[in-house]
């Protein structure tokens, strides 16, 4: 079987540069989304794709071994460029790699770019995001719907940075004629709903689907770069004119359209840059209405949100006051509970030469006593033996008030004996 593919990358409506890179060829589909922010995420993604594109040849039996090796080499290459220029320290990229051998797919994945499989009318997400919000979903702390608006939804936990050398997720699955594979950056899957993607992937050529997925993402309000690769599994060989496609920050191969036009040629007018420094192919989308089937994106650039500290809220002083009030309340509750417990304690001691029952605990704080005389008895220490009197002076703990009174009664009886 063969792959019929298309790849598009667009800078989007907000960003000034494209930090996505993508590659589609007869054996390989890959998307890398740079997450370096000010330290050249575009360089990280393009470096990774340039290393990964060497996979674009018929694989051997160990398809996953080849994918893993290519991902590690891409990571090593990023380490090399950081070593050559320390100012790039901190740059990193996601990587989703799909390798085809004619009968099956081998997938390698790290980060939050995604791969999907559309098969027999059903769309299934193949990859698992390495993000903070995905970890919350896995733990059952938030739902998939809540993750779309979580303040830390753009925090990535694993990426290729040349430093940590993270291991990618690796798996394979058999191919079927009629399968459609969709690989994208989070500028698309982070904005479009599952149903919207499924609806677009259900019809048209790979060119048509890729164009519509990017357009729908931009119309839905995506503020990130958008990269989409769509590939069909077919028993028919693709046109000879279909060449490997390198898009986004790594683009260095021109798009070659089939001679004589055809469906691919019909969308050729959309494949053009529209901004300085842009490697995208679709003109910017005007209008602010969010269509059905889309989630509203953040009004700020998600890439900026990954690194920039959030501005303090307008009522920060009020929140701090409320936190302080809560902490004081908790401290008061703890102190009140401790005082209540102490007042259930009793001991027997000496007060002005009399055996006395004290309420509280036998301890003092600076300037504050934790006990007080509760009952003063008529038992005189002078009428007790020296041993008993000394024991009372050192205080005798009681289990409760009844026990304390029993101790006093015992000393009263001894007093009478001594007096006799």
Tab-separated table of C-alpha atoms in Angstrom:
chain	number	residue	atom	x	y	z
A	1	UNK	CA	0.000	0.000	0.000
A	2	UNK	CA	0.982	3.632	-0.501
A	3	UNK	CA	0.536	7.022	1.155
A	4	UNK	CA	-1.180	9.961	-0.560
A	5	UNK	CA	-0.333	12.977	1.595
A	6	UNK	CA	-0.523	16.714	2.051
A	7	UNK	CA	1.094	19.060	4.578
A	8	UNK	CA	0.382	22.677	5.489
A	9	UNK	CA	1.805	24.995	8.140
A	10	UNK	CA	0.467	28.455	8.891
A	11	UNK	CA	1.891	31.137	11.188
A	12	UNK	CA	-1.602	31.918	12.470
A	13	UNK	CA	-3.370	35.134	13.303
A	14	UNK	CA	-1.201	36.369	16.189
A	15	UNK	CA	2.351	35.072	16.081
A	16	UNK	CA	5.032	36.871	14.067
A	17	UNK	CA	7.059	33.734	13.374
A	18	UNK	CA	6.284	30.080	12.771
A	19	UNK	CA	7.794	27.721	15.352
A	20	UNK	CA	6.134	24.622	13.862
A	21	UNK	CA	7.899	22.348	11.410
A	22	UNK	CA	6.447	19.447	9.471
A	23	UNK	CA	7.417	16.843	6.900
A	24	UNK	CA	5.364	14.457	4.778
A	25	UNK	CA	6.822	11.877	2.419
A	26	UNK	CA	6.015	8.437	1.027
A	27	UNK	CA	7.202	6.703	4.229
A	28	UNK	CA	7.240	9.410	6.896
A	29	UNK	CA	4.857	11.923	8.496
A	30	UNK	CA	6.126	14.139	11.309
A	31	UNK	CA	5.213	17.350	13.117
A	32	UNK	CA	7.451	19.204	15.580
A	33	UNK	CA	6.248	22.229	17.552
A	34	UNK	CA	9.024	24.399	18.978
A	35	UNK	CA	8.449	25.489	22.568
A	36	UNK	CA	11.526	27.641	23.036
A	37	UNK	CA	9.747	30.994	23.090
A	38	UNK	CA	12.413	33.673	23.114
A	39	UNK	CA	15.167	31.077	22.669
A	40	UNK	CA	14.251	30.027	19.159
A	41	UNK	CA	11.669	27.270	19.281
A	42	UNK	CA	11.641	27.524	15.484
A	43	UNK	CA	15.280	26.428	15.429
A	44	UNK	CA	14.544	23.460	17.684
A	45	UNK	CA	11.615	22.232	15.577
A	46	UNK	CA	13.407	22.693	12.248
A	47	UNK	CA	16.533	20.977	13.605
A	48	UNK	CA	14.459	18.023	14.769
A	49	UNK	CA	12.572	17.691	11.478
A	50	UNK	CA	15.765	17.877	9.444
A	51	UNK	CA	17.103	14.956	11.488
A	52	UNK	CA	13.839	12.989	11.416
A	53	UNK	CA	13.276	13.338	7.653
A	54	UNK	CA	16.176	10.932	7.091
A	55	UNK	CA	13.679	8.221	8.098
A	56	UNK	CA	11.797	8.754	4.839
A	57	UNK	CA	12.736	5.469	3.227
A	58	UNK	CA	11.218	2.019	3.392
A	59	UNK	CA	11.739	0.738	6.966
A	60	UNK	CA	13.151	-2.625	7.922
A	61	UNK	CA	11.460	-5.061	10.306
A	62	UNK	CA	12.428	-3.107	13.423
A	63	UNK	CA	10.215	-0.128	12.631
A	64	UNK	CA	9.974	1.085	16.229
A	65	UNK	CA	13.716	0.803	16.703
A	66	UNK	CA	14.229	3.058	13.704
A	67	UNK	CA	11.721	5.592	15.034
A	68	UNK	CA	13.302	5.622	18.498
A	69	UNK	CA	16.779	5.992	17.034
A	70	UNK	CA	15.710	8.920	14.870
A	71	UNK	CA	14.082	10.700	17.819
A	72	UNK	CA	17.248	10.245	19.897
A	73	UNK	CA	19.384	11.576	17.049
A	74	UNK	CA	17.133	14.628	16.780
A	75	UNK	CA	17.550	15.198	20.514
A	76	UNK	CA	21.335	14.850	20.177
A	77	UNK	CA	21.364	17.350	17.326
A	78	UNK	CA	19.509	19.889	19.489
A	79	UNK	CA	22.095	19.296	22.216
A	80	UNK	CA	24.819	20.087	19.671
A	81	UNK	CA	23.329	23.419	18.603
A	82	UNK	CA	22.851	24.422	22.252
A	83	UNK	CA	26.468	23.539	22.959
A	84	UNK	CA	27.555	25.612	19.962
A	85	UNK	CA	25.463	28.576	21.120
A	86	UNK	CA	24.700	28.623	24.908
A	87	UNK	CA	22.191	31.427	24.314
A	88	UNK	CA	19.882	28.729	22.907
A	89	UNK	CA	19.800	26.861	26.222
A	90	UNK	CA	16.135	26.207	27.000
A	91	UNK	CA	14.977	25.671	23.443
A	92	UNK	CA	12.972	22.507	22.883
A	93	UNK	CA	10.377	20.929	20.629
A	94	UNK	CA	7.624	18.355	20.590
A	95	UNK	CA	7.887	15.499	18.099
A	96	UNK	CA	5.235	13.213	16.663
A	97	UNK	CA	6.644	10.736	14.155
A	98	UNK	CA	4.616	8.297	12.019
A	99	UNK	CA	6.649	5.831	9.920
A	100	UNK	CA	4.940	3.668	7.263
A	101	UNK	CA	6.302	0.420	5.788
A	102	UNK	CA	3.461	-0.392	3.404
A	103	UNK	CA	1.556	-2.599	5.870
A	104	UNK	CA	1.814	-0.945	9.276
A	105	UNK	CA	2.634	2.293	11.058
A	106	UNK	CA	5.270	2.825	13.736
A	107	UNK	CA	4.685	5.856	15.954
A	108	UNK	CA	7.047	7.805	18.198
A	109	UNK	CA	5.697	10.647	20.308
A	110	UNK	CA	6.871	13.206	22.840
A	111	UNK	CA	5.086	16.439	23.832
A	112	UNK	CA	1.613	17.655	22.893
A	113	UNK	CA	1.501	17.446	19.113
A	114	UNK	CA	-0.883	14.645	18.142
A	115	UNK	CA	-1.567	11.832	15.705
A	116	UNK	CA	-5.086	10.641	14.856
A	117	UNK	CA	-6.464	7.727	12.849
A	118	UNK	CA	-9.681	8.083	10.855
A	119	UNK	CA	-10.880	4.574	9.981
A	120	UNK	CA	-14.289	3.421	8.772
A	121	UNK	CA	-16.055	6.584	9.884
A	122	UNK	CA	-14.482	6.786	13.351
A	123	UNK	CA	-11.713	9.122	14.530
A	124	UNK	CA	-9.339	7.925	17.243
A	125	UNK	CA	-6.558	9.839	18.969
A	126	UNK	CA	-3.422	7.711	18.817
A	127	UNK	CA	-0.994	9.692	20.964
A	128	UNK	CA	-1.138	10.690	24.624
A	129	UNK	CA	-0.227	14.276	25.540
A	130	UNK	CA	2.748	14.843	27.829
A	131	UNK	CA	1.221	17.883	29.519
A	132	UNK	CA	0.312	18.986	33.024
A	133	UNK	CA	-3.425	19.031	32.307
A	134	UNK	CA	-3.276	15.542	30.789
A	135	UNK	CA	-1.735	14.293	34.035
A	136	UNK	CA	-4.673	15.858	35.906
A	137	UNK	CA	-7.097	14.107	33.535
A	138	UNK	CA	-5.300	10.784	34.032
A	139	UNK	CA	-5.621	11.194	37.812
A	140	UNK	CA	-9.339	11.956	37.494
A	141	UNK	CA	-8.931	15.452	38.953
A	142	UNK	CA	-10.352	17.300	35.928
A	143	UNK	CA	-12.303	16.339	32.820
A	144	UNK	CA	-11.251	16.641	29.182
A	145	UNK	CA	-13.672	19.551	28.857
A	146	UNK	CA	-12.188	21.354	31.882
A	147	UNK	CA	-8.677	20.915	30.494
A	148	UNK	CA	-9.576	23.166	27.550
A	149	UNK	CA	-9.778	26.205	29.855
A	150	UNK	CA	-7.287	25.212	32.557
A	151	UNK	CA	-4.802	28.070	33.262
A	152	UNK	CA	-1.852	25.679	32.837
A	153	UNK	CA	-3.096	23.844	29.762
A	154	UNK	CA	0.001	24.918	27.782
A	155	UNK	CA	2.527	23.492	30.234
A	156	UNK	CA	4.435	20.648	28.548
A	157	UNK	CA	6.086	18.014	30.734
A	158	UNK	CA	8.249	16.256	28.111
A	159	UNK	CA	10.003	17.579	25.019
A	160	UNK	CA	13.218	17.211	23.037
A	161	UNK	CA	15.654	19.710	24.556
A	162	UNK	CA	19.029	18.000	24.244
A	163	UNK	CA	19.398	17.936	28.025
A	164	UNK	CA	16.939	15.580	29.733
A	165	UNK	CA	16.923	12.977	26.931
A	166	UNK	CA	13.314	11.935	27.499
A	167	UNK	CA	12.141	8.596	26.104
A	168	UNK	CA	9.358	8.842	23.505
A	169	UNK	CA	6.163	6.819	23.574
A	170	UNK	CA	6.498	4.032	20.967
A	171	UNK	CA	3.800	1.845	19.453
A	172	UNK	CA	2.690	0.405	16.120
A	173	UNK	CA	-0.597	-0.519	14.470
A	174	UNK	CA	-1.584	-2.232	11.191
A	175	UNK	CA	-2.613	-0.168	8.191
A	176	UNK	CA	-5.789	-0.704	6.171
A	177	UNK	CA	-6.656	0.602	2.732
A	178	UNK	CA	-8.873	3.624	3.269
A	179	UNK	CA	-7.187	4.717	6.512
A	180	UNK	CA	-6.584	8.432	6.918
A	181	UNK	CA	-3.812	9.545	9.282
A	182	UNK	CA	-3.854	13.078	10.693
A	183	UNK	CA	-0.783	14.563	12.423
A	184	UNK	CA	-0.937	18.095	13.812
A	185	UNK	CA	0.450	20.659	16.234
A	186	UNK	CA	-1.635	21.824	19.181
A	187	UNK	CA	-2.640	24.912	17.221
A	188	UNK	CA	-5.193	22.618	15.555
A	189	UNK	CA	-6.083	19.930	18.109
A	190	UNK	CA	-6.074	22.464	20.951
A	191	UNK	CA	-8.784	24.482	19.210
A	192	UNK	CA	-10.971	22.111	17.182
A	193	UNK	CA	-13.320	19.642	18.802
A	194	UNK	CA	-13.080	15.934	18.108
A	195	UNK	CA	-16.333	16.092	16.149
A	196	UNK	CA	-15.157	19.018	14.029
A	197	UNK	CA	-11.938	17.229	13.064
A	198	UNK	CA	-13.886	14.070	12.308
A	199	UNK	CA	-16.315	15.984	10.084
A	200	UNK	CA	-13.500	17.540	8.036
A	201	UNK	CA	-11.520	14.305	7.729
A	202	UNK	CA	-14.587	12.421	6.540
A	203	UNK	CA	-14.408	13.759	2.977
A	204	UNK	CA	-12.196	15.196	0.279
A	205	UNK	CA	-8.591	14.608	-0.680
A	206	UNK	CA	-5.674	14.978	1.732
A	207	UNK	CA	-5.053	18.437	0.213
A	208	UNK	CA	-8.646	19.476	0.841
A	209	UNK	CA	-8.708	18.091	4.390
A	210	UNK	CA	-5.388	19.719	5.357
A	211	UNK	CA	-6.522	23.101	4.012
A	212	UNK	CA	-9.874	22.912	5.780
A	213	UNK	CA	-8.339	21.811	9.091
A	214	UNK	CA	-5.976	24.778	9.114
A	215	UNK	CA	-8.696	27.160	8.002
A	216	UNK	CA	-11.133	25.861	10.624
A	217	UNK	CA	-8.484	26.234	13.353
A	218	UNK	CA	-7.856	29.859	12.403
A	219	UNK	CA	-11.556	30.632	12.133
A	220	UNK	CA	-12.065	29.047	15.558
A	221	UNK	CA	-9.666	31.595	17.030
A	222	UNK	CA	-6.420	29.662	17.340
A	223	UNK	CA	-3.648	32.020	18.460
A	224	UNK	CA	-0.876	29.496	17.836
A	225	UNK	CA	0.893	28.306	14.708
A	226	UNK	CA	-1.134	25.612	12.962
A	227	UNK	CA	0.418	22.634	11.186
A	228	UNK	CA	-1.621	19.802	9.683
A	229	UNK	CA	-0.528	16.696	7.788
A	230	UNK	CA	-3.141	14.393	6.262
A	231	UNK	CA	-2.240	11.109	4.567
A	232	UNK	CA	-4.432	8.413	3.002
A	233	UNK	CA	-3.515	4.738	2.793
A	234	UNK	CA	-4.277	3.518	-0.719
A	235	UNK	CA	-3.616	0.485	-2.866
A	236	UNK	CA	-2.962	2.860	-5.781
A	237	UNK	CA	0.414	4.501	-6.198
A	238	UNK	CA	0.406	8.316	-5.801
A	239	UNK	CA	1.154	10.593	-8.779
A	240	UNK	CA	4.837	10.756	-9.605
A	241	UNK	CA	4.644	14.531	-9.285
A	242	UNK	CA	3.842	14.338	-5.564
A	243	UNK	CA	7.112	15.161	-3.831
A	244	UNK	CA	8.067	15.191	-0.152
A	245	UNK	CA	6.690	18.259	1.604
A	246	UNK	CA	8.686	20.246	4.157
A	247	UNK	CA	6.625	22.993	5.802
A	248	UNK	CA	6.836	25.515	8.592
A	249	UNK	CA	10.128	26.712	10.062
A	250	UNK	CA	12.012	23.900	8.338
A	251	UNK	CA	10.603	24.568	4.858
A	252	UNK	CA	13.190	24.353	2.106
A	253	UNK	CA	11.426	22.272	-0.561
A	254	UNK	CA	8.965	23.944	-2.952
A	255	UNK	CA	5.507	22.454	-3.319
A	256	UNK	CA	5.195	20.688	-6.673
A	257	UNK	CA	1.655	20.427	-7.950
A	258	UNK	CA	0.521	17.657	-10.330
A	259	UNK	CA	0.912	18.558	-13.982
A	260	UNK	CA	-2.406	19.483	-15.536
A	261	UNK	CA	-4.094	20.590	-12.317
A	262	UNK	CA	-6.586	18.158	-10.829
A	263	UNK	CA	-7.959	18.403	-7.302
A	264	UNK	CA	-4.582	19.254	-5.814
A	265	UNK	CA	-4.141	21.973	-8.355
A	266	UNK	CA	-7.538	23.380	-7.495
A	267	UNK	CA	-6.311	24.375	-4.053
A	268	UNK	CA	-2.952	25.606	-5.259
A	269	UNK	CA	-4.014	29.224	-4.891
A	270	UNK	CA	-4.167	28.779	-1.132
A	271	UNK	CA	-0.546	27.673	-0.864
A	272	UNK	CA	1.141	31.027	-0.418
A	273	UNK	CA	2.714	32.984	2.421
A	274	UNK	CA	0.872	36.022	3.678
A	275	UNK	CA	3.207	37.673	6.193
A	276	UNK	CA	6.828	38.651	6.537
A	277	UNK	CA	8.765	35.677	7.842
A	278	UNK	CA	5.775	33.372	7.327
A	279	UNK	CA	6.164	29.888	5.949
A	280	UNK	CA	2.428	29.280	5.905
A	281	UNK	CA	0.196	28.678	2.949
A	282	UNK	CA	-3.217	30.107	3.860
A	283	UNK	CA	-4.220	33.784	3.922
A	284	UNK	CA	-5.170	35.249	7.299
A	285	UNK	CA	-8.747	34.785	8.407
A	286	UNK	CA	-10.830	37.814	9.289
A	287	UNK	CA	-13.836	37.866	11.541
A	288	UNK	CA	-14.255	37.137	15.237
A	289	UNK	CA	-17.205	34.745	15.279
A	290	UNK	CA	-16.399	31.326	16.668
A	291	UNK	CA	-18.197	28.617	14.674
A	292	UNK	CA	-19.945	25.639	16.197
A	293	UNK	CA	-17.685	22.732	17.028
A	294	UNK	CA	-14.757	24.879	18.195
A	295	UNK	CA	-13.393	25.791	21.588
A	296	UNK	CA	-12.566	29.422	22.316
A	297	UNK	CA	-8.794	29.855	22.518
A	298	UNK	CA	-7.017	32.059	25.031
A	299	UNK	CA	-6.948	35.749	24.084
A	300	UNK	CA	-3.179	35.593	24.664
A	301	UNK	CA	-0.581	33.676	22.702
A	302	UNK	CA	-0.277	30.163	24.208
A	303	UNK	CA	3.474	30.209	23.569
A	304	UNK	CA	3.810	33.360	25.622
A	305	UNK	CA	1.701	31.786	28.354
A	306	UNK	CA	4.186	28.938	28.668
A	307	UNK	CA	6.958	31.239	29.864
A	308	UNK	CA	5.668	34.659	30.838
A	309	UNK	CA	4.595	35.290	34.455
A	310	UNK	CA	0.962	36.201	34.826
A	311	UNK	CA	0.139	39.799	35.756
A	312	UNK	CA	-1.270	40.260	39.265
A	313	UNK	CA	-5.037	40.503	39.475
A	314	UNK	CA	-6.865	43.755	40.179
A	315	UNK	CA	-7.898	42.632	43.646
A	316	UNK	CA	-4.714	40.932	44.760
A	317	UNK	CA	-4.816	42.758	48.125
A	318	UNK	CA	-8.299	41.396	48.777
A	319	UNK	CA	-7.193	37.822	48.041
A	320	UNK	CA	-4.214	38.240	50.355
A	321	UNK	CA	-6.498	39.618	53.081
A	322	UNK	CA	-8.872	36.668	52.678
A	323	UNK	CA	-5.973	34.192	52.852
A	324	UNK	CA	-4.698	35.878	56.011
A	325	UNK	CA	-8.200	35.750	57.523
A	326	UNK	CA	-8.484	32.049	56.729
A	327	UNK	CA	-5.085	31.322	58.281
A	328	UNK	CA	-5.983	33.303	61.402
A	329	UNK	CA	-9.271	31.455	61.617
A	330	UNK	CA	-7.520	28.105	61.394
A	331	UNK	CA	-5.017	29.171	64.057
A	332	UNK	CA	-7.886	30.248	66.319
A	333	UNK	CA	-9.632	26.915	65.838
A	334	UNK	CA	-6.449	25.033	66.748
A	335	UNK	CA	-5.903	27.184	69.838
A	336	UNK	CA	-9.531	26.876	70.909
A	337	UNK	CA	-9.399	23.102	70.526
A	338	UNK	CA	-6.191	22.952	72.546
A	339	UNK	CA	-7.634	25.139	75.308
A	340	UNK	CA	-10.816	23.058	75.441
A	341	UNK	CA	-8.751	19.894	75.821
A	342	UNK	CA	-6.590	21.431	78.559
A	343	UNK	CA	-9.662	22.308	80.589
A	344	UNK	CA	-10.584	18.639	80.760
A	345	UNK	CA	-7.316	17.873	82.583
A	346	UNK	CA	-6.857	17.889	86.409
A	347	UNK	CA	-4.022	17.471	88.881
A	348	UNK	CA	-3.474	17.780	92.630
A	349	UNK	CA	-0.975	20.281	93.982
A	350	UNK	CA	-0.141	22.762	96.712
A	351	UNK	CA	-1.650	26.243	97.159
A	352	UNK	CA	-0.855	28.189	100.302
A	353	UNK	CA	-0.116	25.010	102.245
A	354	UNK	CA	-3.405	23.347	101.294
A	355	UNK	CA	-3.910	20.305	99.079
A	356	UNK	CA	-5.675	21.795	96.030
A	357	UNK	CA	-7.279	20.423	92.864
A	358	UNK	CA	-6.094	22.313	89.778
A	359	UNK	CA	-7.868	22.413	86.409
A	360	UNK	CA	-5.660	22.530	83.296
A	361	UNK	CA	-2.213	21.191	82.548
A	362	UNK	CA	0.840	21.446	84.751
A	363	UNK	CA	2.715	23.905	82.533
A	364	UNK	CA	3.043	27.634	81.959
A	365	UNK	CA	3.732	29.886	78.998
A	366	UNK	CA	5.568	33.212	79.384
A	367	UNK	CA	3.061	35.497	81.068
A	368	UNK	CA	0.247	32.944	80.866
A	369	UNK	CA	-0.730	30.032	83.130
A	370	UNK	CA	-2.309	26.962	81.622
A	371	UNK	CA	-4.063	25.944	84.856
A	372	UNK	CA	-5.958	27.432	87.793
A	373	UNK	CA	-7.126	26.327	91.249
A	374	UNK	CA	-10.432	24.515	90.905
A	375	UNK	CA	-11.105	23.191	94.438
A	376	UNK	CA	-9.244	24.112	97.630
A	377	UNK	CA	-9.494	21.436	100.332
A	378	UNK	CA	-8.994	21.530	104.122
A	379	UNK	CA	-6.096	19.077	103.953
A	380	UNK	CA	-2.969	20.778	105.324
A	381	UNK	CA	0.436	19.803	104.001
A	382	UNK	CA	1.879	20.374	107.509
A	383	UNK	CA	-0.261	17.493	108.805
A	384	UNK	CA	1.036	15.063	106.133
A	385	UNK	CA	4.193	13.042	106.218
A	386	UNK	CA	7.224	14.612	104.560
A	387	UNK	CA	6.997	12.096	101.701
A	388	UNK	CA	3.307	12.812	101.023
A	389	UNK	CA	3.773	16.571	101.321
A	390	UNK	CA	6.675	16.512	98.872
A	391	UNK	CA	4.605	14.469	96.401
A	392	UNK	CA	1.813	17.033	96.524
A	393	UNK	CA	4.247	19.939	96.061
A	394	UNK	CA	5.554	18.266	92.876
A	395	UNK	CA	1.942	17.913	91.632
A	396	UNK	CA	0.100	14.638	91.091
A	397	UNK	CA	-1.617	14.024	87.738
A	398	UNK	CA	-5.218	12.766	87.789
A	399	UNK	CA	-7.212	10.999	85.089
A	400	UNK	CA	-10.231	13.257	85.666
A	401	UNK	CA	-11.988	15.282	88.377
A	402	UNK	CA	-13.275	12.206	90.197
A	403	UNK	CA	-9.784	10.730	90.266
A	404	UNK	CA	-8.406	14.013	91.647
A	405	UNK	CA	-11.003	14.028	94.424
A	406	UNK	CA	-10.155	10.423	95.280
A	407	UNK	CA	-6.476	11.397	95.612
A	408	UNK	CA	-7.489	14.217	97.988
A	409	UNK	CA	-9.634	11.812	100.030
A	410	UNK	CA	-6.664	9.459	100.346
A	411	UNK	CA	-4.479	12.283	101.687
A	412	UNK	CA	-7.262	13.415	104.014
A	413	UNK	CA	-7.382	9.920	105.522
A	414	UNK	CA	-3.614	9.945	105.974
A	415	UNK	CA	-3.865	13.393	107.577
A	416	UNK	CA	-6.235	12.002	110.166
A	417	UNK	CA	-3.874	9.112	110.821
A	418	UNK	CA	-0.922	11.506	111.245
A	419	UNK	CA	-2.997	13.725	113.490
A	420	UNK	CA	-3.985	10.716	115.632
